[in-house]
Amino acid sequence: MLDARTRDRIGAAALTLVGATILILLIVQTSRSLPSWDGEAVTILERRLAPLRADLAARGLSETGKVGYVSRVSQGENLPGDSSSGGRDFLAAQYALAPILLVNSPDLPLVIGDLPGPESVAPILSANRLAIETDHGSGAYLLRRAE
Amino acid sequence: MIVLLPFLTGLALTGIAWPRRKAEAAETLLLAALALGLGLGAASLTFFASLVAAGTITSAFFVTEVVLLLVLGRILLARNERSRDEVVTAGRGRERAPRLLVAATVVMLGLAVAAYVVLFLDKPNGGWDAWMIWNLRARFLYRGGEHWKDAFSTLLDKNHFHADYPLLLPALVARGWTCAGAESRLVPVAIAAVFTGGTIALLGSSVAVLRGKTLGLLATIAIAGTPDFLHYGGSLCSDVPLAFFVLATLVLLAREDQESEPTRGFPFLAGLSAGLAAWTKNEGLLFLALIVPVRLATHGRSGLARAVRELLWLGAGLAAPLAALAYFKLALAPTNDLIEGQSAGGFLEKVADVHRWAYIAREMTIELVKIEHWGTSFLPVLAGFIVIVGAKVEPAHRRSFALAAWVTALLALGYFLVYVASPHKLEYHVGTSHRRLIVQLVPAGLFALFLAVRAPAPSPGTLRDAKMREPGKPD
């Protein structure tokens, strides 16, 4: 039977060695796939929507107001009820454009078009009876209800 | 100066409450860690109160903080003039820790800092909840001007944005941006680092004060080596701040247990800390509901008079955060998604579903026992540590241990029951939150564990010194 001092030493050594090993593994594995400082997904989306925020502010929507939101996916997919698989773009757009309230609907006088990609935006605009107010590039549009 | 204001306020608060003694290094570190957290909590309350009173962000919060600091400073000076230093050290301050263990702790802390930095660089905007909930709310407060209450609009989807979550962190971040004059990404990072480092310091120093430096260092190693604690600390969410206030409450009540005569200061600060836990996250409300009855139960019938007096001071400490929380919940916050999504029939059906209980138990157990770089804790290693070293709760720590162990266990049970009754899809709800819930309990659980570990065997040198020491002569 080991005496108390030996058991203390073994216990302390085990705690330290396992803890240190876990941390070293964590550091090595995480640092292999670090994004660049400005290359993280939320930062990229924020940068893309920054001109829209300035545009809204110029229209008097800087401290309050609400705008609609359309994307290339359905309203349900913009804001999935119980899923961790989607919905990030809508949530990140709300984060980028706060304190303006983003409503997951095209039925508002002003609507944010979050439509990156090479595909045409025309079908989405016609399906939702929207027209381009301002094209800020990179798929960021300020849209309005078509007459 | 404005950056230091919360810390100075915290120092004044803890200075007033603490028995006037010549403190050992561990007790000084304990005071500093508490001062950091409680000071930030007080700054959050001041900022929120100023925002409510002025209707927008003004310099009122700064003036209030300065006045508060001056008042507390004056009380501290007056108290120090009235009383002299007692030459008493709590716990085992004179014990000398093995040098190798000190070196190992330094290495572990270095690795923890490196891991924390890497985790932050991996997600510079913080985890999903950091930007979607906490920093989004901070943006509404900071950018919203007179319309800051839009942060609690019913237009914000409550399943994702959780506009009913309390405001400790968003108010602190908005305060930091106001002080900096810009939305610096470093503000939430600095606040998260203070709470993460503060929790490590609080656990290590409190165990050192109560159980001796050797166990204090081992407790530091244990928490610094818990990857998910660092992960959620670096994710800029509210889980680690909540864990800090839960631990601080338990530590302050444990310090009260070391006093032969009841104090006013420790229960007051414990009440403040418990209130700040509820001001941090909704889970803190469960902690608040538990702490009083469990504390009463651990006092037993013989200590009823002391318990009642203690509860009065605890209630006094609770007053400010509870008032802010009551105003927030009654006047601003929308209904909680877990409550709104509930129906009587659905609730009973879920509670009667054995599969739900089994699923939650399985997921929580897997998370607790797995050892990998992404694991919540190295619970199996801690279990092995206890088996090797042995457990013995000393009579002086029985009440403190019972409180910490029961509160941790009942919080875990409470979280479990919330899952059982959850109106959300169970796999989604458990999968997106069980790791963070466990992290909230890690510091309190480690505190209970290190109150129960057998005290280290004295080294031969210490025994020789003790034998040579003349009876009655202080060492």
Coordinates of C-alpha atoms in Angstrom, one line a residue:
Chain A
M1 CA 0.0 0.0 0.0
L2 CA 1.4 3.4 -1.0
D3 CA 1.9 6.0 1.7
A4 CA 0.0 9.2 1.7
R5 CA 2.8 11.4 0.3
T6 CA 3.4 9.1 -2.6
R7 CA -0.3 9.0 -3.4
D8 CA -0.4 12.8 -3.2
R9 CA 2.5 13.0 -5.7
I10 CA 0.9 10.5 -8.1
G11 CA -2.4 12.3 -8.0
A12 CA -0.8 15.7 -8.6
A13 CA 1.3 14.3 -11.5
A14 CA -1.7 12.7 -13.1
L15 CA -3.8 15.8 -12.9
T16 CA -1.0 18.0 -14.3
L17 CA 0.1 15.6 -17.1
V18 CA -3.3 14.9 -18.4
G19 CA -4.4 18.5 -18.2
A20 CA -1.2 19.7 -20.0
T21 CA -1.6 17.1 -22.7
I22 CA -5.2 18.0 -23.3
L23 CA -4.3 21.7 -23.6
I24 CA -1.4 21.1 -26.0
L25 CA -3.7 18.9 -28.2
L26 CA -6.3 21.7 -28.1
I27 CA -3.7 24.4 -29.1
V28 CA -2.2 22.3 -31.9
Q29 CA -5.5 21.2 -33.5
T30 CA -7.2 24.5 -33.3
S31 CA -4.3 26.6 -34.6
R32 CA -4.1 24.4 -37.7
S33 CA -7.3 25.8 -39.0
L34 CA -7.4 29.4 -37.8
P35 CA -9.2 31.9 -40.1
S36 CA -7.5 35.2 -40.9
W37 CA -8.4 38.1 -38.6
D38 CA -11.0 39.4 -41.1
G39 CA -11.8 36.1 -42.7
E40 CA -14.3 34.7 -40.2
A41 CA -17.8 34.1 -41.6
V42 CA -19.6 36.7 -39.4
T43 CA -17.0 39.4 -40.2
I44 CA -17.3 38.8 -43.9
L45 CA -21.1 39.1 -43.8
E46 CA -20.9 42.2 -41.7
R47 CA -18.4 43.8 -44.2
R48 CA -20.7 42.8 -47.1
L49 CA -23.7 44.4 -45.5
A50 CA -21.9 47.6 -44.2
P51 CA -22.9 49.7 -47.2
L52 CA -26.6 48.7 -46.6
R53 CA -26.3 49.9 -43.0
A54 CA -24.9 53.3 -44.2
D55 CA -27.7 53.5 -46.8
L56 CA -30.4 52.9 -44.2
A57 CA -28.8 55.4 -41.9
A58 CA -28.9 58.0 -44.7
R59 CA -32.6 57.4 -45.0
G60 CA -33.1 58.2 -41.3
L61 CA -33.0 54.6 -40.2
S62 CA -30.0 54.7 -37.9
E63 CA -31.4 54.3 -34.4
T64 CA -34.7 52.6 -35.0
G65 CA -36.9 51.2 -37.7
K66 CA -37.8 47.9 -39.4
V67 CA -37.0 46.4 -42.7
G68 CA -37.9 43.2 -44.4
Y69 CA -35.5 40.5 -45.5
V70 CA -35.3 38.1 -48.5
S71 CA -32.6 35.7 -49.5
R72 CA -32.2 32.9 -51.9
V73 CA -33.8 30.4 -49.5
S74 CA -37.4 30.4 -48.2
Q75 CA -38.7 32.3 -45.2
G76 CA -38.8 29.1 -43.2
E77 CA -35.1 28.4 -44.0
N78 CA -34.1 31.9 -43.2
L79 CA -35.2 31.3 -39.6
P80 CA -35.5 27.6 -38.9
G81 CA -37.4 26.8 -35.7
D82 CA -35.4 24.1 -34.2
S83 CA -32.3 23.4 -36.2
S84 CA -28.7 24.3 -36.0
S85 CA -28.1 23.6 -39.7
G86 CA -29.3 26.9 -41.2
G87 CA -30.4 30.4 -40.5
R88 CA -27.0 31.9 -39.9
D89 CA -27.2 34.5 -42.7
F90 CA -30.5 36.1 -41.4
L91 CA -29.2 36.1 -37.8
A92 CA -25.9 37.6 -38.8
A93 CA -27.7 40.2 -41.0
Q94 CA -29.7 41.2 -37.9
Y95 CA -26.4 41.4 -36.0
A96 CA -24.8 43.6 -38.7
L97 CA -27.8 45.9 -39.1
A98 CA -28.8 46.4 -35.5
P99 CA -30.5 48.5 -34.1
I100 CA -32.7 48.2 -37.2
L101 CA -35.1 45.4 -36.7
L102 CA -35.0 42.8 -39.4
V103 CA -38.4 41.1 -40.3
N104 CA -38.2 37.8 -42.0
S105 CA -40.7 38.9 -44.7
P106 CA -40.7 40.7 -48.1
D107 CA -44.0 42.5 -47.2
L108 CA -42.5 45.7 -45.9
P109 CA -41.9 49.0 -47.7
L110 CA -38.1 48.5 -47.6
V111 CA -36.5 45.1 -47.8
I112 CA -33.0 43.9 -47.5
G113 CA -32.0 41.6 -50.3
D114 CA -29.2 39.2 -49.2
L115 CA -28.6 37.6 -52.6
P116 CA -25.0 36.8 -53.1
G117 CA -24.0 34.4 -56.0
P118 CA -23.9 34.5 -59.8
E119 CA -27.6 33.5 -60.3
S120 CA -30.1 36.1 -61.4
V121 CA -32.0 38.0 -58.7
A122 CA -34.9 38.7 -61.1
P123 CA -37.1 35.6 -60.3
I124 CA -36.8 36.4 -56.6
L125 CA -37.8 40.0 -57.1
S126 CA -40.7 39.2 -59.3
A127 CA -42.0 36.4 -57.0
N128 CA -42.0 38.8 -54.1
R129 CA -43.1 41.9 -56.1
L130 CA -39.9 43.8 -55.2
A131 CA -37.7 46.2 -57.1
I132 CA -34.1 47.2 -56.6
E133 CA -33.7 50.5 -54.8
T134 CA -29.9 50.3 -54.5
D135 CA -27.5 47.7 -55.5
H136 CA -24.5 47.7 -53.1
G137 CA -22.6 45.0 -54.8
S138 CA -21.6 41.5 -53.5
G139 CA -25.3 40.5 -53.4
A140 CA -26.4 43.2 -50.9
Y141 CA -29.5 45.0 -52.2
L142 CA -31.9 47.5 -50.7
L143 CA -35.3 46.7 -52.3
R144 CA -38.7 48.3 -52.2
R145 CA -42.2 47.2 -52.9
A146 CA -42.8 47.2 -56.7
E147 CA -45.7 49.5 -57.8
Chain B
M1 CA -9.2 55.6 -14.9
I2 CA -12.6 54.8 -16.4
V3 CA -11.4 51.2 -17.1
L4 CA -10.2 50.8 -13.6
L5 CA -13.4 52.3 -12.0
P6 CA -15.2 48.9 -11.7
F7 CA -12.2 47.2 -10.2
L8 CA -11.7 50.1 -7.7
T9 CA -15.4 49.9 -6.8
G10 CA -15.1 46.1 -6.3
L11 CA -12.0 46.6 -4.1
A12 CA -13.9 49.1 -2.0
L13 CA -16.9 46.8 -1.7
T14 CA -14.8 43.8 -0.7
G15 CA -12.6 45.9 1.5
I16 CA -15.6 47.1 3.5
A17 CA -17.0 43.6 3.8
W18 CA -13.8 41.8 4.6
P19 CA -12.6 41.3 8.2
R20 CA -9.6 43.7 8.7
R21 CA -6.7 41.4 8.7
K22 CA -3.1 41.1 7.5
A23 CA -3.9 39.0 4.5
E24 CA -1.7 36.3 3.0
A25 CA -1.0 36.3 -0.7
A26 CA -3.8 33.8 -1.4
E27 CA -6.3 35.9 0.5
T28 CA -5.2 39.0 -1.3
L29 CA -5.6 37.2 -4.6
L30 CA -9.1 36.0 -3.5
L31 CA -10.0 39.6 -2.7
A32 CA -8.7 40.9 -6.0
A33 CA -10.6 38.2 -8.0
L34 CA -13.9 39.0 -6.1
A35 CA -13.3 42.7 -6.6
L36 CA -12.9 42.2 -10.3
G37 CA -16.1 40.3 -10.8
L38 CA -18.3 42.1 -8.3
G39 CA -17.0 45.5 -9.6
L40 CA -17.9 44.6 -13.1
G41 CA -21.3 43.4 -11.9
A42 CA -21.8 46.8 -10.1
A43 CA -20.8 48.7 -13.2
S44 CA -23.3 46.7 -15.2
L45 CA -26.1 47.6 -12.8
T46 CA -25.0 51.3 -12.7
F47 CA -25.0 51.5 -16.5
F48 CA -28.4 49.9 -16.8
A49 CA -29.9 52.1 -14.1
S50 CA -28.5 55.2 -15.8
L51 CA -29.8 54.1 -19.1
V52 CA -33.3 53.6 -17.7
A53 CA -33.2 56.9 -15.8
A54 CA -31.8 59.1 -18.6
G55 CA -33.6 57.2 -21.5
T56 CA -30.4 57.0 -23.5
I57 CA -26.6 56.6 -22.9
T58 CA -25.3 59.8 -21.2
S59 CA -22.3 60.5 -18.9
A60 CA -24.7 59.8 -16.0
F61 CA -23.3 56.2 -15.6
F62 CA -19.8 57.6 -15.2
V63 CA -20.9 60.2 -12.6
T64 CA -22.8 57.5 -10.7
E65 CA -19.8 55.2 -10.7
V66 CA -17.5 57.9 -9.4
V67 CA -20.0 58.9 -6.7
L68 CA -20.5 55.3 -5.7
L69 CA -16.7 54.8 -5.5
L70 CA -16.3 58.0 -3.4
V71 CA -19.0 56.9 -1.0
L72 CA -17.6 53.4 -0.7
G73 CA -14.1 54.8 -0.3
R74 CA -15.3 57.1 2.6
I75 CA -17.0 54.2 4.3
L76 CA -13.9 52.1 3.9
L77 CA -11.6 54.8 5.4
A78 CA -14.0 55.3 8.3
R79 CA -14.1 51.6 9.1
N80 CA -10.3 51.3 8.9
E81 CA -9.9 54.2 11.3
R82 CA -12.2 52.5 13.8
S83 CA -10.6 49.0 13.7
R84 CA -7.1 47.7 13.8
D85 CA -5.5 44.8 11.9
E86 CA -6.1 41.5 13.6
V87 CA -3.1 39.2 13.2
V88 CA -5.1 36.3 12.0
T89 CA -4.9 34.3 8.9
A90 CA -7.7 32.2 7.7
G91 CA -7.1 28.6 6.8
R92 CA -3.6 27.4 6.2
G93 CA -1.8 30.4 4.9
R94 CA 1.6 29.4 6.3
E95 CA 1.9 26.1 4.5
R96 CA 4.6 26.0 1.9
A97 CA 3.7 24.5 -1.5
P98 CA 6.1 22.1 -3.2
R99 CA 8.2 24.0 -5.8
L100 CA 7.6 21.5 -8.5
L101 CA 3.9 22.0 -8.1
V102 CA 4.3 25.7 -8.3
A103 CA 6.3 25.3 -11.5
A104 CA 3.6 22.9 -12.9
T105 CA 0.9 25.4 -12.1
V106 CA 2.8 28.2 -13.9
V107 CA 3.2 25.9 -17.0
M108 CA -0.5 25.0 -16.9
L109 CA -1.5 28.6 -16.7
G110 CA 0.8 29.5 -19.6
L111 CA -0.8 26.7 -21.6
A112 CA -4.3 27.9 -20.6
V113 CA -3.5 31.4 -21.8
A114 CA -2.2 30.1 -25.1
A115 CA -5.3 27.9 -25.6
Y116 CA -7.5 30.8 -24.7
V117 CA -5.8 33.0 -27.3
V118 CA -6.0 30.3 -30.0
L119 CA -9.7 29.7 -29.3
F120 CA -10.4 33.5 -29.5
L121 CA -8.5 33.8 -32.8
D122 CA -10.6 30.8 -34.1
K123 CA -13.8 32.9 -33.5
P124 CA -12.9 36.6 -33.2
N125 CA -16.6 37.4 -33.0
G126 CA -17.1 34.8 -30.3
G127 CA -19.4 31.8 -30.5
W128 CA -22.8 31.8 -32.1
D129 CA -24.6 32.9 -29.0
A130 CA -22.0 35.7 -28.4
W131 CA -22.9 37.7 -31.5
M132 CA -26.5 36.4 -31.9
I133 CA -27.6 37.2 -28.3
W134 CA -25.1 39.0 -26.1
N135 CA -23.3 41.4 -28.5
L136 CA -26.4 41.9 -30.6
R137 CA -28.2 43.2 -27.4
A138 CA -25.1 45.4 -26.6
R139 CA -25.4 46.9 -30.1
F140 CA -29.1 47.8 -29.5
L141 CA -28.1 49.5 -26.2
Y142 CA -25.1 51.3 -27.7
R143 CA -26.4 52.1 -31.2
G144 CA -30.1 52.6 -30.4
G145 CA -30.0 56.0 -28.7
E146 CA -33.4 56.7 -27.2
H147 CA -34.7 53.5 -28.9
W148 CA -32.5 51.1 -27.0
K149 CA -35.6 49.2 -25.8
D150 CA -36.0 47.9 -29.4
A151 CA -33.5 45.3 -28.0
F152 CA -36.5 43.6 -26.4
S153 CA -38.9 43.9 -29.4
T154 CA -41.3 41.0 -30.0
L155 CA -40.2 41.3 -33.6
L156 CA -37.0 39.6 -32.6
D157 CA -37.5 35.8 -32.9
K158 CA -37.4 34.5 -29.3
N159 CA -36.2 31.0 -30.3
H160 CA -33.0 32.6 -31.6
F161 CA -32.4 36.0 -30.2
H162 CA -33.7 35.4 -26.6
A163 CA -34.6 39.0 -25.8
D164 CA -35.6 38.0 -22.3
Y165 CA -32.1 37.1 -21.3
P166 CA -30.7 39.4 -18.5
L167 CA -28.3 42.2 -19.3
L168 CA -25.2 41.9 -17.2
L169 CA -23.0 41.2 -20.2
P170 CA -24.7 43.4 -22.9
A171 CA -24.7 46.4 -20.5
L172 CA -21.0 45.8 -19.7
V173 CA -20.1 45.6 -23.4
A174 CA -22.1 48.7 -24.2
R175 CA -20.5 50.5 -21.3
G176 CA -17.1 49.5 -22.6
W177 CA -17.9 50.7 -26.1
T178 CA -19.2 54.0 -24.7
C179 CA -15.9 54.4 -22.7
A180 CA -13.8 53.5 -25.8
G181 CA -15.9 55.7 -28.1
A182 CA -16.2 53.0 -30.7
E183 CA -17.4 49.4 -31.1
S184 CA -14.0 47.8 -30.5
R185 CA -13.9 44.0 -30.8
L186 CA -11.5 44.0 -27.9
V187 CA -14.1 45.1 -25.3
P188 CA -16.1 41.8 -25.2
V189 CA -12.8 40.0 -25.4
A190 CA -11.4 41.9 -22.4
I191 CA -14.5 41.3 -20.3
A192 CA -14.5 37.6 -21.2
A193 CA -10.8 37.4 -20.3
V194 CA -11.4 39.1 -16.9
F195 CA -14.2 36.6 -16.0
T196 CA -12.3 33.6 -17.2
G197 CA -9.0 34.6 -15.5
G198 CA -11.0 35.8 -12.5
T199 CA -12.8 32.4 -12.1
I200 CA -9.5 30.5 -12.2
A201 CA -8.0 33.0 -9.6
L202 CA -11.1 32.8 -7.5
L203 CA -11.1 29.0 -7.4
G204 CA -7.4 28.6 -6.8
S205 CA -7.1 31.3 -4.1
S206 CA -10.3 30.3 -2.3
V207 CA -9.1 26.6 -2.1
A208 CA -5.6 27.9 -1.0
V209 CA -7.2 30.0 1.8
L210 CA -9.5 27.3 3.0
R211 CA -7.5 24.1 2.4
G212 CA -3.9 25.2 1.9
K213 CA -1.6 26.3 -1.0
T214 CA -1.0 22.8 -2.3
L215 CA -4.6 22.1 -2.9
G216 CA -5.1 25.6 -4.2
L217 CA -2.5 25.0 -6.9
L218 CA -4.1 21.7 -7.8
A219 CA -7.5 23.3 -8.1
T220 CA -5.9 25.9 -10.4
I221 CA -4.4 23.1 -12.5
A222 CA -7.8 21.3 -12.6
I223 CA -9.8 24.3 -13.9
A224 CA -7.1 25.6 -16.2
G225 CA -6.9 22.1 -17.7
T226 CA -10.6 22.0 -18.5
P227 CA -10.8 22.7 -22.2
D228 CA -14.5 23.6 -22.4
F229 CA -14.1 26.1 -19.6
L230 CA -11.5 27.9 -21.7
H231 CA -13.6 27.4 -24.8
Y232 CA -16.7 29.0 -23.4
G233 CA -14.6 31.6 -21.6
G234 CA -13.2 32.6 -25.0
S235 CA -16.5 32.3 -26.8
L236 CA -17.6 35.7 -25.2
C237 CA -20.9 34.2 -23.9
S238 CA -22.4 34.6 -20.4
D239 CA -21.7 31.1 -19.1
V240 CA -18.3 31.7 -17.5
P241 CA -19.5 35.0 -15.9
L242 CA -22.4 33.1 -14.5
A243 CA -20.0 30.4 -13.2
F244 CA -18.0 33.1 -11.6
F245 CA -20.9 34.5 -9.6
V246 CA -22.1 31.0 -8.6
L247 CA -18.6 30.2 -7.3
A248 CA -18.2 33.6 -5.7
T249 CA -21.4 33.1 -3.7
L250 CA -20.3 29.7 -2.5
V251 CA -16.8 30.9 -1.6
L252 CA -18.1 33.9 0.3
L253 CA -20.5 31.7 2.3
A254 CA -17.6 29.3 2.9
R255 CA -15.5 32.2 4.3
E256 CA -18.4 33.1 6.5
D257 CA -18.3 29.5 7.9
Q258 CA -14.7 30.1 9.0
E259 CA -15.7 32.9 11.2
S260 CA -16.4 32.2 14.9
E261 CA -18.7 35.2 15.1
P262 CA -21.2 36.0 12.3
T263 CA -20.2 38.8 9.9
R264 CA -22.3 41.2 7.9
G265 CA -19.8 41.5 5.0
F266 CA -19.6 38.0 3.7
P267 CA -23.3 37.3 3.5
F268 CA -23.8 40.8 2.0
L269 CA -21.3 40.1 -0.8
A270 CA -22.7 36.6 -1.2
G271 CA -26.2 38.1 -1.7
L272 CA -24.8 40.6 -4.2
S273 CA -23.0 37.8 -6.1
A274 CA -26.1 35.6 -6.1
G275 CA -28.1 38.5 -7.4
L276 CA -25.5 39.2 -10.1
A277 CA -25.7 35.5 -11.2
A278 CA -29.5 36.1 -11.8
W279 CA -28.6 39.3 -13.6
T280 CA -26.3 37.3 -15.9
K281 CA -28.4 34.5 -17.2
N282 CA -31.8 32.9 -16.6
E283 CA -30.1 29.9 -15.1
G284 CA -28.9 32.3 -12.4
L285 CA -32.5 32.6 -11.3
L286 CA -32.5 28.8 -10.5
F287 CA -29.3 29.3 -8.5
L288 CA -31.0 32.2 -6.6
A289 CA -34.0 30.0 -5.8
L290 CA -31.7 27.3 -4.5
I291 CA -29.1 29.1 -2.5
V292 CA -31.3 30.3 0.3
P293 CA -33.1 27.0 1.2
V294 CA -30.0 24.9 0.8
R295 CA -28.0 27.3 3.0
L296 CA -30.8 27.2 5.6
A297 CA -30.8 23.4 5.4
T298 CA -27.0 23.2 5.9
H299 CA -27.2 25.4 9.0
G300 CA -29.5 23.0 10.8
R301 CA -31.8 23.8 13.7
S302 CA -29.0 24.7 16.1
G303 CA -27.8 27.5 13.9
L304 CA -31.2 29.1 13.2
A305 CA -30.5 32.4 14.8
R306 CA -27.2 32.8 12.9
A307 CA -28.9 31.7 9.7
V308 CA -31.7 34.3 10.0
R309 CA -29.2 37.1 10.6
E310 CA -27.1 35.8 7.7
L311 CA -30.2 35.7 5.4
L312 CA -31.0 39.3 6.3
W313 CA -27.6 40.5 5.1
L314 CA -27.7 38.2 2.1
G315 CA -31.1 39.8 1.2
A316 CA -29.5 43.3 1.6
G317 CA -26.8 42.3 -0.9
L318 CA -29.4 40.9 -3.3
A319 CA -31.4 44.1 -3.3
A320 CA -29.7 46.1 -6.1
P321 CA -29.4 43.3 -8.7
L322 CA -32.8 42.0 -7.9
A323 CA -34.4 45.4 -8.4
A324 CA -32.7 45.7 -11.8
L325 CA -33.8 42.2 -12.7
A326 CA -37.4 42.8 -11.6
Y327 CA -37.6 46.0 -13.6
F328 CA -36.1 44.3 -16.6
K329 CA -38.3 41.2 -16.4
L330 CA -41.5 43.0 -15.6
A331 CA -41.2 46.2 -17.8
L332 CA -38.9 45.2 -20.7
A333 CA -38.4 41.5 -21.4
P334 CA -40.7 39.5 -23.6
T335 CA -41.9 36.1 -22.4
N336 CA -39.3 33.4 -22.2
D337 CA -39.5 30.9 -25.1
L338 CA -39.4 27.9 -22.7
I339 CA -42.5 29.2 -20.9
E340 CA -44.4 30.5 -23.9
G341 CA -44.0 27.3 -25.8
Q342 CA -45.5 25.2 -23.0
S343 CA -48.9 23.8 -22.7
A344 CA -50.3 21.8 -19.8
G345 CA -51.0 18.7 -21.8
G346 CA -47.7 18.9 -23.7
F347 CA -45.8 19.4 -20.4
L348 CA -47.3 16.2 -18.8
E349 CA -46.7 14.2 -22.0
K350 CA -43.1 15.2 -22.0
V351 CA -42.5 14.5 -18.3
A352 CA -44.1 11.1 -18.7
D353 CA -41.9 10.2 -21.7
V354 CA -39.1 7.9 -20.3
H355 CA -37.2 8.1 -23.6
R356 CA -36.6 11.8 -23.0
W357 CA -35.2 11.2 -19.5
A358 CA -32.9 8.4 -20.9
Y359 CA -31.7 10.5 -23.9
I360 CA -30.8 13.5 -21.7
A361 CA -29.1 11.3 -19.1
R362 CA -27.1 9.6 -21.9
E363 CA -26.0 12.9 -23.6
M364 CA -25.0 14.5 -20.3
T365 CA -23.1 11.4 -19.1
I366 CA -21.2 11.1 -22.4
E367 CA -20.2 14.8 -22.2
L368 CA -19.0 14.4 -18.6
V369 CA -16.9 11.3 -19.0
K370 CA -15.3 11.7 -22.4
I371 CA -11.7 12.8 -22.5
E372 CA -10.7 14.5 -25.7
H373 CA -9.4 17.9 -26.6
W374 CA -12.9 19.2 -26.9
G375 CA -14.2 17.6 -23.7
T376 CA -16.1 19.5 -21.0
S377 CA -13.8 18.4 -18.2
F378 CA -11.5 15.7 -17.4
L379 CA -13.9 14.2 -14.9
P380 CA -12.5 10.7 -15.2
V381 CA -9.1 12.2 -14.3
L382 CA -10.6 14.0 -11.3
A383 CA -12.3 10.9 -10.2
G384 CA -9.0 9.0 -10.5
F385 CA -7.3 11.8 -8.5
I386 CA -9.8 11.4 -5.7
V387 CA -9.4 7.7 -5.7
I388 CA -5.6 8.0 -5.5
V389 CA -5.4 10.8 -3.0
G390 CA -8.5 10.0 -1.0
A391 CA -11.4 12.1 0.4
K392 CA -11.9 13.5 3.8
V393 CA -14.2 16.4 4.6
E394 CA -12.8 18.2 7.6
P395 CA -15.3 19.2 10.3
A396 CA -14.5 22.9 9.7
H397 CA -15.6 22.6 6.0
R398 CA -18.6 20.3 6.3
R399 CA -21.2 23.0 6.0
S400 CA -19.4 24.7 3.1
F401 CA -18.9 21.4 1.3
A402 CA -22.5 20.4 1.8
L403 CA -23.7 23.8 0.4
A404 CA -21.4 23.6 -2.7
A405 CA -22.1 20.0 -3.4
W406 CA -25.9 20.3 -3.0
V407 CA -26.1 23.5 -5.0
T408 CA -24.1 22.0 -7.8
A409 CA -26.1 18.8 -7.8
L410 CA -29.5 20.6 -7.6
L411 CA -28.5 23.0 -10.4
A412 CA -27.6 20.0 -12.6
L413 CA -31.0 18.4 -11.7
G414 CA -32.8 21.6 -12.5
Y415 CA -31.1 21.9 -15.9
F416 CA -32.1 18.2 -16.5
L417 CA -35.7 18.9 -15.7
V418 CA -35.8 21.9 -17.9
Y419 CA -34.7 19.7 -20.8
V420 CA -37.3 17.1 -19.9
A421 CA -40.1 19.7 -20.2
S422 CA -38.5 21.7 -23.1
P423 CA -41.0 22.7 -25.8
H424 CA -38.2 22.6 -28.3
K425 CA -37.0 19.6 -30.3
L426 CA -35.0 17.7 -27.6
E427 CA -32.0 16.7 -29.8
Y428 CA -31.6 20.4 -30.8
H429 CA -32.1 21.8 -27.4
V430 CA -29.7 19.4 -25.6
G431 CA -27.2 19.4 -28.5
T432 CA -26.8 23.1 -28.6
S433 CA -26.6 23.8 -24.8
H434 CA -25.6 20.9 -22.6
R435 CA -21.8 21.6 -22.9
R436 CA -22.3 25.2 -21.8
L437 CA -24.6 24.1 -18.9
I438 CA -21.9 21.8 -17.6
V439 CA -19.3 24.5 -17.9
Q440 CA -21.5 26.7 -15.7
L441 CA -21.2 24.0 -13.0
V442 CA -17.5 23.2 -13.4
P443 CA -16.0 25.8 -11.0
A444 CA -18.6 25.2 -8.3
G445 CA -18.2 21.4 -8.7
L446 CA -14.4 21.7 -8.4
F447 CA -14.8 23.9 -5.3
A448 CA -16.9 21.2 -3.7
L449 CA -14.4 18.5 -4.8
F450 CA -11.4 20.4 -3.4
L451 CA -13.2 20.9 -0.1
A452 CA -13.6 17.1 0.1
V453 CA -10.1 16.0 -0.9
R454 CA -7.9 14.7 1.9
A455 CA -5.4 17.3 3.0
P456 CA -1.9 16.7 1.7
A457 CA 0.4 14.7 3.9
P458 CA 3.0 16.9 5.6
S459 CA 6.5 16.7 4.2
P460 CA 9.2 15.2 6.5
G461 CA 10.7 18.7 6.8
T462 CA 7.5 20.2 8.0
L463 CA 7.1 17.4 10.6
R464 CA 10.6 18.0 11.8
D465 CA 10.0 21.7 12.0
A466 CA 6.8 21.2 13.9
K467 CA 8.5 18.9 16.5
M468 CA 11.3 21.4 17.0
R469 CA 8.9 24.3 17.4
E470 CA 8.5 25.4 21.0
P471 CA 4.9 24.9 22.2
G472 CA 2.9 28.1 22.2
K473 CA 5.4 30.0 20.1
P474 CA 4.0 31.1 16.8
D475 CA 5.8 29.8 13.7

